[in-house]
Amino acid sequence: MNKPSPTAFEKYELEVAESVEAVQQKIKRERENRAYVSFGDYQCVKLRVEIASAVKKSLGIRDAGDIRLVSPPPHVFGDFALDVFNLAKKLKEKPEALAQKIADGIKAREGDLIKDAFAVGAFVNIETHKEILYRDILSQILELKEHYGESDVNAGRVAVIDYSAPNIAKPIGVGHLRSTIIGQALANIYHKTGYSIVKDNHLGDWGTQFGALIYAYQEWGDEKKLAENPITELKDLYVRFHQFAKEHPEAKDQARELFARLEKRDPELIALWKRFRDLSLQDFARVYQRLGIEFDTCIGESYFTKQADQLVDECLDKGFCRKDEISGAVVVDQIEKIPSFLLRKQDGTSLYLTRDLATLQFRIKTFHPHTILYVVGNEQDLNFHQLFAFAKRAWYLSGNTEAKHISFGMVLRDGKKMSTREGTLIELEDLISQSVNKSKEILLHKNPDILPRELDEISEMVGLGAIVYNDLRQSRVKNISFDWKRMLDLESGSAIYLQYSYVRINSILKKLKEVYGGIGLDKLEKDEIAFEYQSEFALAKQLMLFPEIIAGAQATDSPHRIAVYLEELALLFNSFYDEVSLLKTENPKLRASRAALCQSVALVLKEGLGLLGVKVPKKM
Ligand code: ARG
């Protein structure tokens, strides 16, 4: 056994201090040096601004409100349709009459991008200078490359994203999968809109269960097993404790006592706890690496016990809570409709919520965030209502920082919630292996000659992609389940479908290069970018929307908007592909333009999937 080290906790505090310093530096660097793409330079935004200004001028008003643009159905004239319903309501006018007024106003003066307009019911159908718009969209994408879609809408802001947060000393289960996937996607999306990000893994590394674990370890711990398979051994010890405690209830009291000693930082127990923590982190690192996730900080609950204690004293002093006369516990009474809760237990130990309060205080002091996201399942809805309500009342949370609970639905298995006790919980690594193996079968079936090394690499991307995408393509508040058929559907609605679309485009471009000795983009001047068919223009229009889709996904914390967008993009690409043969395009300028279109679609597919945390293979 390790020698009890009186400095184990201090070492941990040092590790935290180092990681905090590193993120602060990162934020500073980004503030000083980060180059932003201006949102206002995107064609989608320019078009909207032009439309808004035309609407304002036509009606002689100052604010045109939210400009809602939709694509008119294919048989209808116009490239975009402006829905005037809300504006009509605001101005107390008949939508049809208003649409007519706006259309007349637009007709009277031509803009940079707008050419003509017609009123149809409550819509104004707008025709743009297609050639100009088309050319500008593609040349912008080709110029910005992987920066396309980035913006400055949140430049200078900091977001702390609290996600994953598994409990140590047991394997990561699928319960923490959703937080991990959604949190990472939001981190990517927020960053893309200009935020600086602090990715914090708020580990569940404190609480009475560690008393139980220490008890079990001292009684039955097996060094050899711990070295070989740390997490399994720790989990087994914990389970064994609970079986034992059923017959020997006094063990529970002893475990509680051990935890109370741990809270007082008993050096011997702290050393043990630190060891369990380090072993757990090493184990978790494997899954995080596979998912491509790196945290800036892993500041667990354990870090905040002292601060939590001080904070409770302070709140008692200021009268934000009270000591229960009989039990001695510290209580917060009902705040509006939110039920009363404890800040300190009868035996003086801290609680999950209190540690969260101290965490919140620490985050605000250390990172000055504009936003803090708590990516945690909906079974903790009440906890976060209580946390935020109290934090506001006691002035830990003020107008400068918004704290949001990013709640999400459960993971179901055969329609039911999984449970550790009933043995229906799937460990995350098992789930991943299952998905990777299924992907392997599909890939082999499609391409029996694939090399083993390639098969391994690609099935990892496809298998992980299936899990991640399955989660993100649906609205996050819904429950999800693992329907492998749908998750690995080659035809639609899956990561593999989008990955295949991406690979297909690349192979077309490769063919083009082989046949013509290059794709000709280097010889294409910007003003020569041209198109012939409606399907090409429709595809470019969709590409144009990418920056706005990202901004919208950020503003509403909805990664699924990006998934929906990408599926539409892939669908439009397929229509284009059915109609147009790139290889048979004789005119070299048109051919190069089409190559530019294909390259742009591939780029946006790759970037969009990347934001969701899904990688794309070069071939499949
Ligand atoms: N470890 C917690 C759990 O598994 C989640 C922690 C979420 N973050 C927070 N700041 N409370 O339930």
XYZ file of C-alpha atoms and ligand atoms in Angstrom:
632
model
C 0.000 0.000 0.000
C 1.027 3.567 -0.561
C 2.551 5.370 2.364
C 0.040 7.845 3.687
C 1.070 11.155 2.278
C -0.004 14.317 4.057
C 0.418 16.240 0.836
C -1.883 14.270 -1.463
C -4.584 16.912 -1.362
C -2.108 19.725 -1.801
C -0.706 17.961 -4.841
C -4.187 17.793 -6.258
C -4.716 21.483 -5.584
C -1.488 22.207 -7.397
C -2.622 20.203 -10.417
C -5.835 22.205 -10.470
C -3.978 25.501 -10.162
C -1.777 24.595 -13.115
C -4.682 23.664 -15.353
C -6.547 26.821 -14.377
C -3.537 28.969 -15.180
C -3.233 27.304 -18.584
C -6.868 28.060 -19.504
C -6.583 31.617 -18.300
C -3.614 32.004 -20.620
C -5.585 30.466 -23.459
C -8.450 32.910 -22.904
C -6.029 35.817 -22.814
C -4.321 34.678 -26.005
C -7.635 34.322 -27.783
C -8.743 37.729 -26.606
C -5.587 39.313 -27.959
C -4.838 37.330 -31.092
C -7.789 35.396 -32.344
C -8.750 36.310 -35.888
C -12.491 36.305 -36.372
C -14.501 35.996 -39.535
C -17.059 38.766 -39.455
C -20.620 37.460 -39.423
C -21.733 40.465 -41.459
C -19.501 39.376 -44.353
C -21.460 36.225 -45.021
C -23.770 36.224 -48.010
C -26.675 34.935 -45.939
C -26.360 37.904 -43.614
C -25.845 40.420 -46.416
C -28.928 39.152 -48.149
C -30.977 39.420 -44.997
C -29.721 42.939 -44.353
C -30.567 43.945 -47.884
C -34.055 42.508 -47.571
C -34.598 44.181 -44.214
C -33.550 47.507 -45.621
C -35.838 47.070 -48.638
C -38.743 46.217 -46.340
C -38.053 49.233 -44.151
C -37.821 51.580 -47.119
C -40.968 50.195 -48.758
C -42.989 50.686 -45.613
C -41.240 53.708 -44.145
C -40.587 51.921 -40.837
C -37.437 51.742 -38.696
C -37.511 48.164 -37.533
C -38.397 45.307 -39.841
C -38.274 42.751 -37.009
C -37.092 39.217 -37.568
C -36.584 38.509 -41.277
C -37.823 34.977 -41.785
C -36.719 33.549 -45.109
C -37.840 30.205 -46.431
C -37.277 28.426 -49.705
C -40.350 28.527 -51.910
C -41.481 25.199 -53.352
C -39.758 24.328 -56.662
C -42.689 25.182 -58.945
C -43.029 28.683 -57.497
C -41.182 31.700 -58.802
C -38.408 33.106 -56.606
C -35.285 32.058 -54.784
C -36.454 32.988 -51.304
C -39.791 33.632 -49.733
C -40.214 36.232 -47.043
C -42.889 35.426 -44.511
C -44.549 38.714 -43.518
C -47.024 37.253 -41.069
C -45.371 38.463 -37.863
C -44.652 41.878 -39.265
C -48.288 42.234 -40.334
C -49.384 41.368 -36.838
C -47.019 43.951 -35.403
C -48.151 46.653 -37.792
C -51.795 45.595 -37.492
C -52.143 45.214 -41.259
C -53.545 42.478 -43.463
C -50.676 40.143 -44.440
C -51.708 40.036 -48.099
C -51.817 43.806 -48.413
C -48.530 44.167 -46.611
C -46.872 41.580 -48.836
C -48.066 43.499 -51.861
C -46.704 46.782 -50.520
C -43.315 45.251 -49.827
C -43.164 43.551 -53.210
C -44.003 46.823 -54.961
C -41.349 48.607 -52.940
C -38.700 46.064 -53.830
C -39.684 46.034 -57.501
C -39.157 49.761 -57.679
C -35.465 49.554 -56.793
C -32.886 46.964 -57.564
C -30.349 45.985 -54.869
C -26.934 44.329 -54.975
C -28.422 40.900 -54.455
C -32.166 41.362 -54.909
C -33.521 41.546 -58.407
C -37.292 41.304 -58.230
C -40.211 40.455 -55.972
C -43.802 39.224 -56.157
C -46.431 38.950 -53.486
C -48.073 35.560 -53.084
C -50.538 35.466 -50.221
C -48.711 36.367 -47.010
C -45.341 35.834 -48.665
C -43.075 37.984 -50.731
C -41.202 35.820 -53.169
C -37.842 37.277 -53.914
C -35.687 36.724 -56.908
C -31.992 37.338 -56.437
C -29.205 38.013 -58.867
C -28.523 34.296 -58.826
C -25.236 34.405 -60.713
C -23.760 36.953 -58.329
C -25.009 35.204 -55.226
C -23.887 31.823 -56.478
C -20.442 33.057 -57.395
C -19.964 34.881 -54.108
C -21.103 31.958 -51.980
C -18.711 29.511 -53.576
C -15.752 31.827 -53.746
C -16.200 32.677 -50.091
C -16.271 29.024 -49.066
C -13.219 28.177 -51.137
C -11.380 31.115 -49.688
C -12.279 30.548 -46.039
C -12.001 26.761 -46.259
C -12.323 25.203 -42.777
C -12.983 28.662 -41.336
C -16.226 28.901 -43.287
C -19.085 29.140 -40.805
C -16.971 30.681 -38.059
C -18.085 34.045 -36.826
C -17.612 36.840 -34.360
C -21.138 36.940 -32.952
C -19.798 36.011 -29.515
C -16.279 37.359 -29.818
C -14.672 38.147 -26.483
C -17.093 36.042 -24.480
C -16.148 33.124 -22.249
C -18.270 30.024 -21.725
C -17.590 27.428 -19.069
C -19.002 24.121 -20.210
C -19.573 21.584 -17.479
C -20.009 18.195 -19.106
C -19.356 14.483 -18.901
C -18.765 14.578 -15.124
C -18.835 10.841 -14.413
C -18.564 9.526 -10.919
C -15.168 8.063 -10.179
C -14.428 4.518 -9.020
C -16.892 3.009 -11.450
C -16.936 2.623 -15.216
C -18.460 5.373 -17.325
C -21.909 4.145 -18.217
C -24.181 5.313 -20.977
C -25.797 7.636 -18.437
C -22.833 9.942 -18.818
C -22.573 9.361 -22.543
C -25.149 11.949 -23.473
C -23.598 14.672 -21.360
C -20.222 13.898 -22.906
C -21.500 13.994 -26.475
C -23.802 17.003 -26.134
C -21.269 18.949 -24.080
C -18.507 18.421 -26.602
C -20.750 19.443 -29.507
C -21.791 22.600 -27.679
C -18.166 23.388 -26.882
C -17.333 23.137 -30.597
C -20.357 25.135 -31.676
C -19.861 27.876 -29.089
C -16.225 28.177 -30.056
C -17.137 28.472 -33.724
C -19.272 31.532 -32.969
C -16.427 33.318 -31.223
C -16.615 32.145 -27.626
C -13.529 31.163 -25.672
C -14.285 27.867 -24.017
C -13.431 26.334 -20.658
C -14.184 22.633 -20.863
C -14.530 21.452 -17.290
C -15.076 17.876 -16.212
C -16.794 18.283 -12.853
C -16.027 14.778 -11.658
C -18.216 13.154 -9.057
C -15.284 12.459 -6.782
C -16.723 13.217 -3.376
C -19.608 12.093 -1.206
C -20.550 9.427 1.313
C -19.955 6.654 -1.219
C -16.219 7.175 -0.735
C -16.608 6.235 2.924
C -18.121 2.959 1.731
C -15.416 2.411 -0.829
C -12.631 3.035 1.656
C -14.294 0.698 4.133
C -14.502 -2.024 1.489
C -10.951 -1.458 0.356
C -9.610 -1.713 3.872
C -11.577 -4.914 4.439
C -11.250 -6.770 1.164
C -9.021 -4.745 -1.169
C -6.781 -6.790 -3.458
C -3.670 -4.952 -4.613
C -3.046 -7.241 -7.547
C -6.525 -6.870 -8.925
C -6.422 -3.135 -8.375
C -3.242 -2.891 -10.409
C -4.575 -5.070 -13.209
C -8.054 -3.729 -13.579
C -8.560 -0.773 -11.290
C -12.085 0.252 -12.189
C -13.484 -3.259 -12.106
C -11.900 -3.878 -8.737
C -13.225 -0.607 -7.303
C -16.685 -1.287 -8.655
C -16.647 -4.823 -7.226
C -15.561 -3.513 -3.844
C -18.394 -1.033 -3.828
C -20.952 -3.667 -4.755
C -19.548 -6.009 -2.145
C -19.916 -3.322 0.495
C -23.601 -2.928 -0.244
C -24.224 -6.646 -0.103
C -22.340 -6.841 3.174
C -24.126 -3.841 4.653
C -27.499 -5.486 4.102
C -26.595 -8.023 6.797
C -24.345 -5.694 8.779
C -26.016 -2.294 8.961
C -23.321 -1.039 11.330
C -20.959 -1.017 8.351
C -22.932 1.913 6.974
C -22.266 3.937 10.113
C -18.615 3.136 9.864
C -18.585 4.194 6.234
C -20.217 7.474 7.194
C -17.585 8.006 9.837
C -14.862 7.317 7.313
C -16.357 9.907 5.011
C -16.511 12.441 7.835
C -12.800 11.779 8.421
C -12.159 12.193 4.727
C -13.945 15.545 4.773
C -11.594 16.592 7.584
C -8.742 15.622 5.228
C -7.366 12.745 7.251
C -4.027 12.239 5.435
C -4.223 8.466 5.236
C -7.727 8.461 3.795
C -6.991 11.338 1.475
C -4.041 9.421 0.043
C -6.304 6.461 -0.656
C -8.986 8.627 -2.187
C -6.442 10.383 -4.407
C -5.231 7.042 -5.618
C -8.753 5.937 -6.530
C -9.250 9.235 -8.315
C -6.048 8.985 -10.348
C -6.788 5.392 -11.317
C -10.273 6.373 -12.441
C -9.009 9.266 -14.517
C -6.478 7.037 -16.221
C -9.256 4.678 -17.083
C -11.632 7.374 -18.344
C -8.850 8.782 -20.520
C -9.220 5.775 -22.823
C -12.820 6.591 -23.722
C -12.161 10.310 -23.961
C -9.315 9.685 -26.335
C -11.464 7.532 -28.563
C -14.093 10.236 -28.639
C -11.449 12.894 -29.290
C -12.284 14.818 -26.138
C -9.815 16.842 -24.114
C -10.820 18.797 -21.044
C -9.191 22.014 -19.960
C -9.796 21.263 -16.312
C -10.979 18.302 -14.248
C -11.945 20.035 -11.057
C -14.088 17.560 -9.203
C -16.561 18.147 -6.438
C -13.824 17.248 -3.973
C -12.035 20.500 -4.644
C -14.873 22.549 -3.203
C -15.583 21.048 0.204
C -13.762 23.723 2.233
C -15.144 26.574 0.167
C -18.598 25.030 0.445
C -18.286 25.073 4.195
C -17.238 28.725 4.301
C -19.975 29.621 1.916
C -22.610 28.044 4.145
C -21.286 30.004 7.143
C -21.412 33.189 5.127
C -24.976 32.529 4.010
C -25.979 31.788 7.585
C -24.482 35.106 8.665
C -26.340 36.987 5.995
C -29.594 35.218 6.706
C -29.951 33.495 3.323
C -30.487 30.175 5.093
C -31.096 28.953 8.627
C -29.991 26.294 11.045
C -32.722 23.823 11.903
C -33.110 23.984 15.672
C -33.772 20.312 16.171
C -31.461 18.595 13.685
C -28.771 21.251 13.366
C -28.792 20.902 9.585
C -28.673 24.065 7.474
C -31.845 24.656 5.496
C -32.919 26.920 2.659
C -36.647 27.552 2.798
C -38.870 27.383 -0.211
C -38.022 30.004 -2.859
C -41.187 30.822 -4.742
C -42.347 27.446 -6.075
C -39.028 25.713 -5.514
C -39.105 23.266 -2.604
C -36.867 23.772 0.417
C -33.496 21.983 0.532
C -30.407 21.460 2.687
C -27.062 23.216 2.436
C -25.378 21.234 5.171
C -26.222 17.883 6.665
C -26.929 17.187 10.279
C -23.481 15.625 10.720
C -21.847 18.735 9.286
C -20.844 17.253 5.930
C -21.383 19.060 2.627
C -23.858 18.207 -0.111
C -23.786 17.956 -3.884
C -25.676 21.214 -4.260
C -23.474 23.090 -1.794
C -20.357 21.971 -3.605
C -21.968 23.167 -6.822
C -22.588 26.542 -5.254
C -18.921 26.838 -4.331
C -18.016 25.674 -7.837
C -20.172 28.397 -9.335
C -18.512 31.028 -7.166
C -15.085 29.728 -8.172
C -15.887 29.710 -11.883
C -17.146 33.264 -11.868
C -14.150 34.528 -9.913
C -11.633 32.603 -11.991
C -12.915 32.832 -15.564
C -15.420 35.738 -15.589
C -17.685 33.755 -17.872
C -20.529 35.236 -19.811
C -22.179 31.815 -19.851
C -21.979 28.615 -17.832
C -23.576 25.511 -19.285
C -24.412 22.553 -17.086
C -24.891 19.609 -19.407
C -26.712 17.207 -17.114
C -29.693 14.878 -17.548
C -33.244 15.886 -16.742
C -33.344 13.876 -13.519
C -31.434 16.816 -12.049
C -33.830 19.527 -13.219
C -34.942 20.320 -9.689
C -31.384 20.413 -8.386
C -30.465 23.100 -10.909
C -33.621 25.115 -10.275
C -32.666 25.153 -6.631
C -29.022 25.914 -7.317
C -29.707 28.848 -9.629
C -32.539 30.287 -7.533
C -30.433 30.271 -4.410
C -27.329 31.528 -6.199
C -29.307 34.513 -7.435
C -30.841 35.205 -4.072
C -27.474 35.082 -2.306
C -25.836 37.147 -5.073
C -23.425 34.465 -6.239
C -25.010 34.787 -9.635
C -25.628 38.221 -11.074
C -26.603 39.705 -14.408
C -23.080 39.411 -15.819
C -23.198 35.651 -16.016
C -25.966 33.452 -17.302
C -26.102 29.932 -15.925
C -28.038 27.425 -17.991
C -28.999 23.859 -17.304
C -28.676 22.009 -20.598
C -31.082 19.270 -19.718
C -31.604 16.147 -21.804
C -33.689 12.988 -21.903
C -32.747 9.517 -20.775
C -31.127 6.667 -22.610
C -33.598 3.836 -22.887
C -33.079 0.162 -23.459
C -36.082 -1.754 -24.732
C -38.154 1.253 -23.790
C -36.981 1.286 -20.186
C -34.453 3.228 -18.204
C -31.249 1.303 -17.510
C -30.189 0.594 -13.975
C -26.973 -0.543 -12.337
C -28.888 -2.473 -9.755
C -30.870 -4.465 -12.291
C -27.759 -5.099 -14.326
C -29.232 -3.455 -17.416
C -26.692 -0.642 -17.540
C -24.440 -0.724 -20.558
C -20.869 0.349 -20.027
C -19.799 2.947 -22.500
C -16.827 0.980 -23.780
C -19.015 -2.053 -24.426
C -21.436 0.073 -26.361
C -18.619 1.505 -28.453
C -17.168 -1.934 -29.199
C -20.578 -3.158 -30.232
C -21.038 -0.247 -32.603
C -17.546 -0.576 -34.062
C -18.061 -4.295 -34.685
C -21.375 -3.751 -36.408
C -19.767 -1.046 -38.545
C -17.011 -3.443 -39.495
C -19.528 -5.952 -40.819
C -21.232 -3.311 -42.928
C -17.988 -1.942 -44.306
C -16.689 -5.390 -45.148
C -19.911 -6.237 -46.864
C -19.678 -3.094 -48.974
C -16.002 -3.502 -49.711
C -14.664 -7.032 -49.193
C -11.165 -6.031 -50.364
C -10.597 -3.400 -47.728
C -7.228 -3.693 -45.964
C -7.386 -4.771 -42.308
C -5.656 -1.621 -41.076
C -8.037 0.581 -43.020
C -10.983 -1.416 -41.802
C -9.942 -0.822 -38.198
C -9.477 2.870 -38.685
C -12.673 3.457 -40.629
C -14.896 1.260 -38.492
C -13.761 3.237 -35.465
C -14.920 6.479 -37.126
C -18.144 4.933 -38.342
C -18.906 3.129 -35.083
C -18.293 6.169 -32.909
C -20.046 8.378 -35.440
C -23.156 6.191 -35.220
C -23.379 6.638 -31.451
C -22.616 10.341 -31.419
C -24.864 11.204 -34.332
C -27.762 9.137 -33.038
C -27.699 11.299 -29.956
C -27.345 14.661 -31.648
C -29.715 14.341 -34.578
C -32.718 14.425 -32.265
C -33.840 17.229 -30.065
C -31.880 16.796 -26.846
C -34.878 16.866 -24.532
C -36.161 13.608 -26.015
C -35.222 10.198 -24.682
C -32.987 8.204 -26.970
C -32.488 4.531 -27.624
C -30.064 2.458 -29.632
C -31.729 1.263 -32.763
C -28.781 -0.109 -34.703
C -30.661 -0.426 -37.943
C -31.413 3.263 -37.983
C -28.066 4.270 -36.513
C -26.231 2.492 -39.302
C -28.685 3.143 -42.113
C -26.767 3.755 -45.320
C -29.684 5.517 -46.984
C -30.516 8.369 -44.610
C -30.575 9.874 -41.140
C -27.276 8.494 -39.906
C -23.624 9.399 -39.612
C -22.625 6.649 -42.006
C -24.949 8.110 -44.640
C -23.248 11.489 -44.334
C -19.801 9.929 -44.173
C -20.554 8.042 -47.368
C -21.797 11.209 -49.042
C -18.547 12.901 -48.115
C -16.421 10.038 -49.401
C -18.438 9.855 -52.608
C -17.795 13.520 -53.358
C -14.105 13.067 -52.777
C -13.954 10.119 -55.090
C -15.746 12.088 -57.793
C -13.191 14.855 -57.442
C -10.398 12.332 -57.543
C -11.770 10.827 -60.754
C -12.028 14.265 -62.242
C -8.395 14.862 -61.481
C -7.386 11.576 -63.086
C -9.398 12.183 -66.247
C -8.578 15.851 -66.773
C -5.240 16.104 -65.003
C -6.635 18.478 -62.378
C -9.975 19.865 -61.312
C -9.329 23.219 -62.912
C -10.067 25.434 -59.945
C -6.687 27.134 -60.188
C -7.609 28.361 -63.671
C -11.039 29.594 -62.678
C -11.392 33.305 -61.991
C -13.893 34.275 -59.364
C -16.277 35.878 -61.849
C -16.268 32.775 -64.006
C -17.939 30.582 -61.416
C -21.185 29.564 -63.104
C -24.016 27.065 -63.006
C -26.668 25.700 -65.283
C -29.339 23.887 -63.299
C -31.707 24.765 -60.507
C -30.334 21.888 -58.439
C -26.914 23.516 -58.444
C -28.275 26.797 -57.267
C -30.368 25.064 -54.602
C -27.243 23.385 -53.291
C -25.351 26.680 -53.132
C -28.265 28.284 -51.315
C -28.083 25.580 -48.695
C -24.324 26.072 -48.376
C -24.919 29.765 -47.887
C -26.985 29.097 -44.772
C -24.270 27.237 -42.845
C -22.998 30.230 -40.812
C -26.526 31.109 -39.735
C -27.319 27.525 -38.861
C -24.304 27.411 -36.562
C -25.231 30.708 -34.937
C -28.780 29.449 -34.436
C -27.607 26.136 -32.983
C -25.481 28.095 -30.522
C -28.172 30.579 -29.561
C -30.649 27.801 -28.815
C -28.171 25.185 -27.562
C -29.450 22.823 -30.225
C -26.773 20.773 -31.982
C -29.528 18.859 -33.762
C -30.135 21.867 -35.997
C -26.764 21.191 -37.545
C -27.606 17.531 -38.066
C -30.904 18.405 -39.741
C -29.094 20.903 -41.939
C -26.448 18.387 -43.000
C -29.054 15.804 -43.923
C -30.802 18.374 -46.113
C -27.483 19.244 -47.684
C -26.759 15.598 -48.472
C -30.221 15.202 -49.946
C -29.752 18.245 -52.195
C -26.388 16.905 -53.226
C -27.979 13.658 -54.303
C -30.518 15.531 -56.463
C -27.683 17.463 -58.047
C -25.751 14.270 -58.596
C -28.729 12.631 -60.286
C -29.120 15.548 -62.655
C -25.567 16.576 -63.434
C -22.566 14.576 -64.475
C -19.433 16.335 -63.429
C -17.209 14.008 -65.429
C -19.187 14.507 -68.608
C -19.264 18.301 -68.332
C -17.454 19.452 -71.469
C -17.117 23.163 -70.803
C -13.965 23.529 -68.655
C -15.225 26.605 -66.785
C -18.520 24.967 -65.945
C -16.682 21.805 -64.972
C -14.407 23.723 -62.646
C -17.416 25.538 -61.162
C -19.097 22.231 -60.460
C -15.917 20.952 -58.928
C -15.959 24.045 -56.710
C -19.520 23.254 -55.720
C -18.649 19.643 -54.881
C -15.599 20.691 -52.939
C -17.679 23.166 -50.959
C -20.273 20.550 -50.114
C -17.548 18.166 -48.938
C -16.000 20.894 -46.859
C -19.256 21.845 -45.158
C -20.147 18.200 -44.527
C -16.783 17.660 -42.898
C -16.936 20.835 -40.828
C -20.531 20.294 -39.815
C -19.925 16.725 -38.733
C -16.759 17.877 -36.983
C -18.810 20.318 -34.913
C -20.946 17.413 -33.795
C -17.855 15.350 -32.961
C -18.049 12.973 -35.922
C -14.986 12.335 -38.063
C -15.021 11.627 -41.784
C -12.796 8.999 -43.425
C -10.915 9.676 -46.662
C -12.359 6.570 -48.203
C -14.719 3.810 -47.245
N -21.380 13.752 -11.258
C -22.730 14.176 -11.402
C -23.615 12.979 -11.703
O -23.156 12.022 -12.264
C -22.916 15.184 -12.490
C -22.265 16.506 -12.233
C -22.764 17.573 -13.142
N -22.202 18.860 -12.887
C -22.494 19.648 -11.858
N -21.873 20.800 -11.757
N -23.365 19.300 -10.948
O -24.788 12.981 -11.415
